[in-house]
XYZ file of C-alpha atoms in Angstrom:
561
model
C 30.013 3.965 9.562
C 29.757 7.221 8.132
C 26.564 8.662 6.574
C 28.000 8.033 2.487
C 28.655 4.918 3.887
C 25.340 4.045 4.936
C 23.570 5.609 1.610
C 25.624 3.545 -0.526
C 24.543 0.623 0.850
C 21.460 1.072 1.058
C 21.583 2.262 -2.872
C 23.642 -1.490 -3.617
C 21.378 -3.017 -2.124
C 18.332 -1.962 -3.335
C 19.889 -1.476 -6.938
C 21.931 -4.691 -7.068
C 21.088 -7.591 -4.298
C 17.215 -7.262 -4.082
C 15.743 -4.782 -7.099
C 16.947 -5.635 -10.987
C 17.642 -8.886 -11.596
C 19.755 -7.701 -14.380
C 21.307 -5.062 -12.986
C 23.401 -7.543 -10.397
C 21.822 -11.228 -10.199
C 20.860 -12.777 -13.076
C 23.224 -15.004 -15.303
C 24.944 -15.056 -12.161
C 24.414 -18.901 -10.888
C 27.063 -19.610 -8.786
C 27.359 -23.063 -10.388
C 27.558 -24.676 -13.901
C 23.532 -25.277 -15.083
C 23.043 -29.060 -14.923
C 21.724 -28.654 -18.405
C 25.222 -26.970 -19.465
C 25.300 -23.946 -22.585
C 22.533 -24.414 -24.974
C 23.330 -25.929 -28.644
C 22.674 -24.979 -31.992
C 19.358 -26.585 -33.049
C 17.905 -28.352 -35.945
C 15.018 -27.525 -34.724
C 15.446 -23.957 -35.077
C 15.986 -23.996 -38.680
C 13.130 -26.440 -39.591
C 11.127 -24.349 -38.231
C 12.373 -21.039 -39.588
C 11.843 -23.064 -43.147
C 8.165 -24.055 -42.264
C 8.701 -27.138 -40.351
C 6.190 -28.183 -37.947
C 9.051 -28.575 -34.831
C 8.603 -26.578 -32.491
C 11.211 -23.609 -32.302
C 13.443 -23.793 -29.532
C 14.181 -20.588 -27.631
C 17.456 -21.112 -26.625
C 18.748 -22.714 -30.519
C 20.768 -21.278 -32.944
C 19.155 -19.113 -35.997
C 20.484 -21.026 -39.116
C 22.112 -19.347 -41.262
C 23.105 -16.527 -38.310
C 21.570 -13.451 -38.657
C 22.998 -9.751 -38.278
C 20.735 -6.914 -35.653
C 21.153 -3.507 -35.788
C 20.662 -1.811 -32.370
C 20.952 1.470 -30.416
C 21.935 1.889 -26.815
C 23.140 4.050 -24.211
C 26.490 4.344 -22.603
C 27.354 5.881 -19.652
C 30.349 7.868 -19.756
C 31.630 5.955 -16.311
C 31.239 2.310 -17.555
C 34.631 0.386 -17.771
C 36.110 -2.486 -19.681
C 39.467 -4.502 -19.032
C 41.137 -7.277 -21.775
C 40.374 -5.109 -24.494
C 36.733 -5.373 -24.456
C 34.391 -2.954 -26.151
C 30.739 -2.334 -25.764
C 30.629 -3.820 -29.983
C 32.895 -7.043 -28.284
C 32.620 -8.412 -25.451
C 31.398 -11.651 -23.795
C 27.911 -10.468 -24.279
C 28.288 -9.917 -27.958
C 30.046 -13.009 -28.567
C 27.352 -15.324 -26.903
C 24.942 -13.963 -28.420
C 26.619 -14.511 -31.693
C 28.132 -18.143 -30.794
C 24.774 -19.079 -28.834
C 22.281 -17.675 -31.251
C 23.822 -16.684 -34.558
C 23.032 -13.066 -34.005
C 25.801 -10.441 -35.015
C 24.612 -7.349 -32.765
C 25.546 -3.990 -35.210
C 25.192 -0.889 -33.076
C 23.868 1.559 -35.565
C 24.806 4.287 -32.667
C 25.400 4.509 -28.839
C 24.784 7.595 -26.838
C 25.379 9.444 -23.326
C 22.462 8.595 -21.935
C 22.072 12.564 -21.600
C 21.908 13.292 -25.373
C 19.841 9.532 -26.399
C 16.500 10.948 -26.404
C 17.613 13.979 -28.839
C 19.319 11.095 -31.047
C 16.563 8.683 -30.639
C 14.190 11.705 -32.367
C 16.173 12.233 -34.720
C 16.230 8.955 -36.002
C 12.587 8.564 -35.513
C 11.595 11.674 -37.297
C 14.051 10.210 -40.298
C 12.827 6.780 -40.181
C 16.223 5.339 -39.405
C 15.085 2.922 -36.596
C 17.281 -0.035 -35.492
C 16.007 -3.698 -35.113
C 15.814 -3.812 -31.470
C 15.853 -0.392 -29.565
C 15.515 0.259 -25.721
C 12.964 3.195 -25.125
C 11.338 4.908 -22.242
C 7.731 5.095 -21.633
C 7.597 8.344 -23.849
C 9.092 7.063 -26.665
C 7.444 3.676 -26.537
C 4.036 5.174 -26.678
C 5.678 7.566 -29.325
C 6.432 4.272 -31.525
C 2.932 2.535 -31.059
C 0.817 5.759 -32.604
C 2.909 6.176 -35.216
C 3.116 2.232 -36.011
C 6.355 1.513 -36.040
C 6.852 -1.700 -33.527
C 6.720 -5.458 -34.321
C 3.687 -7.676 -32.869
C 5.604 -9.761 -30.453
C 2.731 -11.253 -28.849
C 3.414 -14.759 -30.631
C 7.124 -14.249 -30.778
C 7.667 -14.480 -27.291
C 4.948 -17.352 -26.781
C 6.820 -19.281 -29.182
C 10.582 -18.685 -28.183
C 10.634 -17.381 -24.673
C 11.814 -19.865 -22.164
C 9.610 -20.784 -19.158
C 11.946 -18.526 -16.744
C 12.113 -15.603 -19.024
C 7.822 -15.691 -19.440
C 7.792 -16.121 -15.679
C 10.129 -13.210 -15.026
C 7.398 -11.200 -16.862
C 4.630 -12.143 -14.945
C 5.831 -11.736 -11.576
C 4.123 -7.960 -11.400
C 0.684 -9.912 -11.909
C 0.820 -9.200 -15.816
C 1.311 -5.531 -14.941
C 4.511 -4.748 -17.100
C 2.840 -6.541 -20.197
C -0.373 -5.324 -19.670
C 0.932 -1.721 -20.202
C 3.075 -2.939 -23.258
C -0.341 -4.685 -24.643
C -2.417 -2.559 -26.988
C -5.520 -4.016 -28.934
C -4.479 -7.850 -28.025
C -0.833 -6.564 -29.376
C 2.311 -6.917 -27.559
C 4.488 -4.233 -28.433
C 7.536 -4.763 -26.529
C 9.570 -6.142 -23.842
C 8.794 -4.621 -20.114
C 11.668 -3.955 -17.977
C 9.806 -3.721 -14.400
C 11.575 -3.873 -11.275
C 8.943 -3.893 -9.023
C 6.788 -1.495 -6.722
C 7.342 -3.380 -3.754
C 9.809 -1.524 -2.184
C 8.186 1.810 -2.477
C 5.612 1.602 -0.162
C 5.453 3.663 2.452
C 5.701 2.501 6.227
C 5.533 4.538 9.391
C 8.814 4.489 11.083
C 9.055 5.532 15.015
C 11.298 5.328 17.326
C 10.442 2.493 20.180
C 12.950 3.307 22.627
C 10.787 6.484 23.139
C 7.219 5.179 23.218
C 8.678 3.007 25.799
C 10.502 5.870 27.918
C 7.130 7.988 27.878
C 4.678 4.609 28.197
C 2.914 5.325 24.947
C 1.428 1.897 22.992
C 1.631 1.268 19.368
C -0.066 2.944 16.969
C -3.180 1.360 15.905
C -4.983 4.272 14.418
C -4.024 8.252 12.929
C -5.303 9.339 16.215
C -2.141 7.733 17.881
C -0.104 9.021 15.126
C -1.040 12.394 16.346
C -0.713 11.616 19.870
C 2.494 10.053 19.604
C 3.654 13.516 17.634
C 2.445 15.539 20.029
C 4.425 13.262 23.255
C 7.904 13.330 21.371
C 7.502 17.277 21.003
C 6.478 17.983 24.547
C 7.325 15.001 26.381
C 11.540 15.840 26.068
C 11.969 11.526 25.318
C 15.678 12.194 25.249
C 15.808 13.367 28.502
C 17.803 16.619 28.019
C 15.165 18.855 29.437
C 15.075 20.637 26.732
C 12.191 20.890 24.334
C 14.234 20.122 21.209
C 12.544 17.017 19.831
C 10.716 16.670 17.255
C 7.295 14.796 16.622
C 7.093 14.269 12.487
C 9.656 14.428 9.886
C 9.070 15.466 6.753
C 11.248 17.201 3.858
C 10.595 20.243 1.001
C 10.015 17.236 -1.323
C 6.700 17.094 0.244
C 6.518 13.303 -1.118
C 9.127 10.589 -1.472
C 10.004 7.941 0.595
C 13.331 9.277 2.574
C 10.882 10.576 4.009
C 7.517 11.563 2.839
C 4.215 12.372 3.800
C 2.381 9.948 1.173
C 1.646 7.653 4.038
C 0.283 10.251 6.099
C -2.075 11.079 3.030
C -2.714 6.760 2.706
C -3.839 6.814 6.019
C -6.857 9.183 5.073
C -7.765 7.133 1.793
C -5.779 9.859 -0.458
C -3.604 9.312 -3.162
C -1.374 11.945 -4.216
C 0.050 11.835 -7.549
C -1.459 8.275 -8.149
C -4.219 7.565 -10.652
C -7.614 6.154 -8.530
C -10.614 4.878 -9.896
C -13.816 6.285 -8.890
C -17.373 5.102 -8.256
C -18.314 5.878 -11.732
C -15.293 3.936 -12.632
C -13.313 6.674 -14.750
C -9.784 6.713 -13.809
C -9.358 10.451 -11.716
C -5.730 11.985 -10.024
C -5.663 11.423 -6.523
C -4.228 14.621 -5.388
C -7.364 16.882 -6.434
C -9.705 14.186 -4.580
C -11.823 15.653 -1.311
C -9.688 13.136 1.049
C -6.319 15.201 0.482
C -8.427 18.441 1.469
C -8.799 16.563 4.481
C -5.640 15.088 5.188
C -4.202 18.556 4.164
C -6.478 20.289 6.810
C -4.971 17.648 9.065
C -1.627 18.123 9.049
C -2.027 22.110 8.696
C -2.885 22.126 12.640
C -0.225 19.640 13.366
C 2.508 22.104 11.946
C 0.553 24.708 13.727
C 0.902 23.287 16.760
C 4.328 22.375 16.142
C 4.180 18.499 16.191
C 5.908 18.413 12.760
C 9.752 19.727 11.997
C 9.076 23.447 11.762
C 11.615 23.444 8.737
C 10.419 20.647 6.926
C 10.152 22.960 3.881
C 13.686 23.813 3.574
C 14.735 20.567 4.544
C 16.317 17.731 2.164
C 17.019 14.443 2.495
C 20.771 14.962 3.544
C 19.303 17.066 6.295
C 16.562 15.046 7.481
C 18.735 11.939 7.993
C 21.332 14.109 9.800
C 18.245 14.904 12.006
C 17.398 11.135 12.826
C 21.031 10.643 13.423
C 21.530 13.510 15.805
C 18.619 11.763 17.979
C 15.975 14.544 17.795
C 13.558 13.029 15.492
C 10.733 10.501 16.642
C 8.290 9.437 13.939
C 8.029 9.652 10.089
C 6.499 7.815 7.037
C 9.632 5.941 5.026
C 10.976 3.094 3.684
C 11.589 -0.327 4.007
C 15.299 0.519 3.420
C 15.566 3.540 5.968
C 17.394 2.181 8.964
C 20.549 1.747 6.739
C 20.852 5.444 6.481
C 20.884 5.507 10.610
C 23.699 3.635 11.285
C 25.953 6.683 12.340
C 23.063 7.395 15.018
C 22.770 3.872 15.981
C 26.480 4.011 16.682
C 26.417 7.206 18.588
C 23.552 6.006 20.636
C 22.765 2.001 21.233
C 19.042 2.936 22.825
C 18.271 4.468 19.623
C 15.543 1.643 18.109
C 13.292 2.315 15.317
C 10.358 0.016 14.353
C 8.028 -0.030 11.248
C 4.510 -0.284 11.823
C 1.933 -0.342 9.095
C 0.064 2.278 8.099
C -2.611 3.523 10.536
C -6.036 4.624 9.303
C -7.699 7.533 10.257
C -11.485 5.547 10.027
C -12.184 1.556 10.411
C -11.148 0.866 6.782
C -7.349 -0.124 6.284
C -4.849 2.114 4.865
C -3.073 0.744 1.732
C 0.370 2.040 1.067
C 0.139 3.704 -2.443
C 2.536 2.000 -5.342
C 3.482 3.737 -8.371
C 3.600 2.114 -11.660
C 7.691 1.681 -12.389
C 8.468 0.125 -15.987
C 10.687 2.686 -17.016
C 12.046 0.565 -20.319
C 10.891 -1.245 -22.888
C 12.766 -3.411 -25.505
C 10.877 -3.046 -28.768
C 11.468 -3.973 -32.490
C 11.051 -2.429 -35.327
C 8.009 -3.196 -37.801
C 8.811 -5.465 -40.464
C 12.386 -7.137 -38.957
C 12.927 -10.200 -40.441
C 13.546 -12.094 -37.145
C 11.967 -10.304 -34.568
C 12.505 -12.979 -32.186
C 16.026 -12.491 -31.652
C 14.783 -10.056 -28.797
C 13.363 -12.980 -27.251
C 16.049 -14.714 -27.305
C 18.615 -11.772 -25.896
C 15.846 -11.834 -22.800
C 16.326 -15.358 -22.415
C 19.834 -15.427 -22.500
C 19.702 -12.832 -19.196
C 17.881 -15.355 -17.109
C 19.296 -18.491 -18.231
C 21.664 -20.206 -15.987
C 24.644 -20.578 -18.087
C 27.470 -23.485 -18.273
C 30.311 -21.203 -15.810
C 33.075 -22.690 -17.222
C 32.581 -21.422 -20.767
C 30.723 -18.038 -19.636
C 32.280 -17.552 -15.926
C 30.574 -14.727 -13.768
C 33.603 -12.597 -13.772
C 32.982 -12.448 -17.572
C 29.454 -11.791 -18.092
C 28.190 -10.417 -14.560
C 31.355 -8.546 -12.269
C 34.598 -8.383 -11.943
C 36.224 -6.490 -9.389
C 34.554 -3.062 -10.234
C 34.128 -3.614 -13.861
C 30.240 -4.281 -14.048
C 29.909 -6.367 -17.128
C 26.238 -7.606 -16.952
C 26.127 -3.528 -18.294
C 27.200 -4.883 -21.692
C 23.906 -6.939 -22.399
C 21.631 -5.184 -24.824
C 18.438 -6.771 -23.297
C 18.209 -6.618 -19.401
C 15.338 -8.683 -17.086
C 14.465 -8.135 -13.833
C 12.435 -9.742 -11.059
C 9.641 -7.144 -10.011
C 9.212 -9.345 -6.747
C 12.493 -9.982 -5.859
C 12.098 -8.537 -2.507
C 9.118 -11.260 -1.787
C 11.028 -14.033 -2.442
C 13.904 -12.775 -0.494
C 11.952 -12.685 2.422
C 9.912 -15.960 2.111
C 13.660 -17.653 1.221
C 15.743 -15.945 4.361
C 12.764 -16.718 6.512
C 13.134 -20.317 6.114
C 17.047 -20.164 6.391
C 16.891 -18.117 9.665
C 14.464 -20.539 11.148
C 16.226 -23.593 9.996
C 19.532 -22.397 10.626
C 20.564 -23.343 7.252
C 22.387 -20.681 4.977
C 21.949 -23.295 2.207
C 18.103 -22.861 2.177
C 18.827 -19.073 0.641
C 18.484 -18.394 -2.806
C 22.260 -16.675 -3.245
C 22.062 -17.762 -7.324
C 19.557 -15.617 -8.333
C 19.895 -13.507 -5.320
C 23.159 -12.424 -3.385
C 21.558 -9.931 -0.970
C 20.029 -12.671 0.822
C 23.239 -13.933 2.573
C 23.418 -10.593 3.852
C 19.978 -10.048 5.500
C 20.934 -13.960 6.737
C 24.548 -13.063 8.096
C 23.406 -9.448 9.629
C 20.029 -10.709 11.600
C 22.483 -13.548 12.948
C 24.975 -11.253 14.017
C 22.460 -9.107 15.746
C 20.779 -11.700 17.422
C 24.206 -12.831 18.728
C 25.327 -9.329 20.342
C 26.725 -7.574 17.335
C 25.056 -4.564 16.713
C 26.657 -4.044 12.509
C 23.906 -6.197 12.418
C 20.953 -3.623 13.362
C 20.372 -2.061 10.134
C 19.740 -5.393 7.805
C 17.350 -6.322 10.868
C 15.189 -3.374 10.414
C 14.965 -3.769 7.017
C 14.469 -7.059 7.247
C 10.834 -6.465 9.719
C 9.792 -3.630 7.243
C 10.226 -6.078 4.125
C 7.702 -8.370 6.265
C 5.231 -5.871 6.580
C 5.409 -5.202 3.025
C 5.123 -8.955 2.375
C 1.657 -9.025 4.366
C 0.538 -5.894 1.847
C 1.958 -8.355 -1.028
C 0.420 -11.321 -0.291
C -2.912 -9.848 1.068
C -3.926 -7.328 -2.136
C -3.384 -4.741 0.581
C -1.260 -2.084 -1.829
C -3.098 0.540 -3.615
C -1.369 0.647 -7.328
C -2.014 3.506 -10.011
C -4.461 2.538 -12.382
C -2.820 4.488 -14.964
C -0.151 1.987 -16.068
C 1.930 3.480 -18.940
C 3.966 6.333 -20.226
C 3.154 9.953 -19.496
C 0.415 11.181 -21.772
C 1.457 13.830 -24.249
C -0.330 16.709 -22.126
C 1.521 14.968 -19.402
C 5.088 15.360 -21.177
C 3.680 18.911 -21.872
C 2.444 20.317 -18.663
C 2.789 18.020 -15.687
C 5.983 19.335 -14.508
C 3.962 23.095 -14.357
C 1.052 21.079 -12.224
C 3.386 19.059 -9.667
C 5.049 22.424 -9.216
C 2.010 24.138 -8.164
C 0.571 21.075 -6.421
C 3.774 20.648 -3.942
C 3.889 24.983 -3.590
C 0.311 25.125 -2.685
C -0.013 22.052 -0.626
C 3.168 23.109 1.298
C 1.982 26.720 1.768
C -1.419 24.787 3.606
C 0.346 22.687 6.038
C 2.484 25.650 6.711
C -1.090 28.246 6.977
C 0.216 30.629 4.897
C -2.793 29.635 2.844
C -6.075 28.637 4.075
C -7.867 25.046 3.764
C -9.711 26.399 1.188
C -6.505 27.265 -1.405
C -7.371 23.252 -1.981
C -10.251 24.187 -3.762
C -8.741 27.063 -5.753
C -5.584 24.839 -6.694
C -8.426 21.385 -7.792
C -9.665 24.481 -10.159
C -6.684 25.738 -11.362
C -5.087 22.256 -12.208
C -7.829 21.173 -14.176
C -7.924 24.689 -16.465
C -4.168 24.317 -16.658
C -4.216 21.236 -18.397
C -5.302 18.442 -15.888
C -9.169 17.994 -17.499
C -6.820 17.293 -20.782
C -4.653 14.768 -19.056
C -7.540 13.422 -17.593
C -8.983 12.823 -20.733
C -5.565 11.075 -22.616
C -5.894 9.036 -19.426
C -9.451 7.622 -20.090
C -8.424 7.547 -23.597
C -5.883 5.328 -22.657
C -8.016 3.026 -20.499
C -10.487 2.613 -23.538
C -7.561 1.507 -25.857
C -6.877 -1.645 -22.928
């Protein structure tokens, strides 16, 4: 399989079988729901009348209603039978299901929505329900535009749709809460998966009897073997010890593990002993960890042209067998299948993050709700944004709304056409704890394939490994980094921003400036074409240049929770 090859599937399967729900697995059930489509309900209009009933999230609003919304369209999306993005099975359940006419006031490119989206915020012309990015959503809530949904979606969400939303540990709607107020709808799919893990290559350790890593002081040992050691056996001293890219951080790869394992948190939010909220890149561990890796490149235990390297070239690198150790993710071993097929010995194992002191090392996790659904102030019947959510979880009657209608078909992505979108921010989790008890059991029918198809293939390719067949490797690998990340998960052991919600306005202003000068001067260190001490120079500069201001908006922020 050729590198494209291997990159697309490991971008389907993180973006379809194990990240959004939406996006490829929910109102997918692969059979009719037991309790069939949902009816109009009397119950619905008593209690839009005053009733005492109870309102019932999936009913019918009596007489229907009609909501004006604004989307984006991607330029690629495709329809078949006619369909439009204004009709199409989407549009008309939501209409037959819930007596809501959807009226797109206007759909953009998603290049030109945030111009449009000003302009019709500066003019007042807001839709009923609008999807927004953090900016824009924290835009909305100074300037008092967005509907209270706080009751809305006690009253009408289902059970599954409420659970969806508090997978994250209340994270998504903790950022969307302000004063006791829920201001919109969190799209979150999860930080789970971008942790960082330290990948090495076994079949190496093993050739030049090294053990595990335990602690940083193996990391560096290990670095300095696969440099000087010649593991593949060329006699040539062409290996090298640490990968790393110009990116600096990332996770294909990055050095934010390195940084973990020192108790430093680049680009991450950290609270301190005081309790403020401070940004972990100016904090005296990253002098260290900086210091650290400077005499590592020095002595040449990391890829002398790490800082004109990208991505594309680093996983050439891997794949060419001269690369030994670096800090990735759980994915990663899907982008090696081209070097796993040119060379069979070639193993790779995750390991958890060493520590450079007793203390464990927790894999940093950024905060990733990157959408909101909101409403505007003073819609008549703001729970019909509720009810759109619901409708993306529930398990719909397949012979009236079949999959190939409302989820794929062929190539033609049709979950797309929904206006509201959920996701399952631990999908990943259950994955694991589901194809954990199918691979012991032997029984594909323990997996959870409804609500998630990637599992069948984790399930099929560990099988096929185990039984000789080596197309099997990469799902493997992933599969024994997803449960390392589950230990993290289920033992508090990642270390989260604190700073949960859309950039600040000094952030929107200047942070692309700071991150600039953060990655130049920090790469100029490791490389010692500055000294330690530039550390110091750059904490000063990035506060002056607008970072005591951010820091500021921050605790601003934290006071407003």
């Amino acid at each position: 399989m050729n590198r494209k090859s291997a990159k697309w599937i490991a971008f389907t399967v993180l973006a379809c079988s194990l990240a959004l729900t939406s996006a490829c697995s929910n109102n997918n059930g692969n059979n009719a729901s037991s309790s069939g489509s949902p009816k109009a309900s009397s119950q619905e209009s008593a209690a839009n009348s005053g009733s005492e009933s109870a309102p019932d999230p999936m009913g019918k609003i009596d007489p229907p209603i009609e909501v004006t919304a604004i989307r984006t369209l991607d330029s690629t999306t495709k329809f078949e039978n006619g369909e439009t993005i204004e009709n199409n099975a989407w549009t008309k359940l939501y209409e037959n299901e819930f007596g809501i006419k959807l009226k797109y006031l206007w759909i953009s490119d998603p290049t030109q929505y945030e111009q449009k989206f000003n302009v019709a915020m500066a003019s007042g012309q807001l839709a009923d329900i609008m999807p927004v990015n953090g900016i824009q959503f924290n835009q909305l809530v100074e300037s008092n535009q967005l509907a209270d949904l706080t009751e809305v979606l006690e009253k009408y969400g289902t059970p599954l749709a409420k659970d969806m939303l508090k997978k994250d540990g209340g994270v998504g709607l903790e950022s969307a809460t302000f004063n006791g107020k829920l201001l919109g709808l969190p799209v979150n799919p999860g930080s789970f998966d971008f942790a960082s893990l330290l990948w090495i290559r076994t079949d190496w350790l093993e050739k030049l009897n090294l053990p595990e890593p335990k602690t940083m002081e193996d990391v560096f040992k290990i670095a300095e073997a696969f440099v000087n050691q010649d593991p593949d056996g060329n006699n040539k001293k062409d290996t090298q010890g640490l990968g790393a890219t110009k990116d600096f951080y990332g996770l294909e790869p990055g050095l934010d593990g390195f940084f973990n394992g020192y108790h430093a948190y680049p680009k991450s939010w950290v609270e301190d002993a005081s309790g403020n909220l401070v940004y972990g890149s100016i904090q005296p561990e990253m002098k260290q960890a900086l210091e650290k890796l400077q005499q590592l490149y020095k002595d040449g235990y990391i890829d002398r042209e790490f800082a004109v390297k990208d991505k594309e070239k680093f996983i050439q690198t891997v794949n060419a067998g001269k690369l030994g150790m670096f800090y990735g993710a759980d994915w990663s071993p899907l982008l090696f299948l081209d070097g796993k097929a040119l060379d069979e010995k070639m193993e790779w194992k995750p390991f958890q993050l060493p520590s450079i002191d007793g203390n464990k090392a927790k894999p940093q996790t950024p905060y990733n709700v990157n959408q909101f659904f909101v409403v505007r102030k003073g819609m008549a019947h703001p729970e019909a944004v509720v009810k759109m959510l619901n409708a993306a979880s529930y398990q719909w009657d397949r012979t009236k709304y079949p999959l190939t209608d409302m989820n794929q078909n062929g190539d033609v992505a049709k979950w797309q056409y929904a206006l509201v979108q959920a996701s399952n921010p631990i999908q990943n989790v259950e994955l694991y704890e589901d194809v954990k008890k199918a691979l012991e059991k032997q029984d594909e029918s323990l997996l959870n394939i409804a609500s998630n198809p990637g599992q069948a293939n984790f399930y099929k390719g560990i099988n096929d490994f185990k039984n000789g067949n080596m197309s099997g490797w990469g799902y493997t690998r992933f599969y024994d980094a997803i449960s390392l990340l589950y230990d993290y998960h289920t033992n508090d052991g990642f270390k989260m921003t604190e700073f949960i919600s859309g950039p600040t306005p000094t952030m929107v202003e200047k942070q692309a400036t700071l991150l600039k000068m953060e990655l130049e001067t920090f790469t100029k260190i490791v490389m010692g074409e500055s000294s330690i001490d530039a550390f110091d120079e750059f904490v000063s500069n990035w506060k002056k240049l607008g970072g005591d201001t951010i820091t500021k908006e921050v605790a601003d922020w934290k006071a407003s929770k």
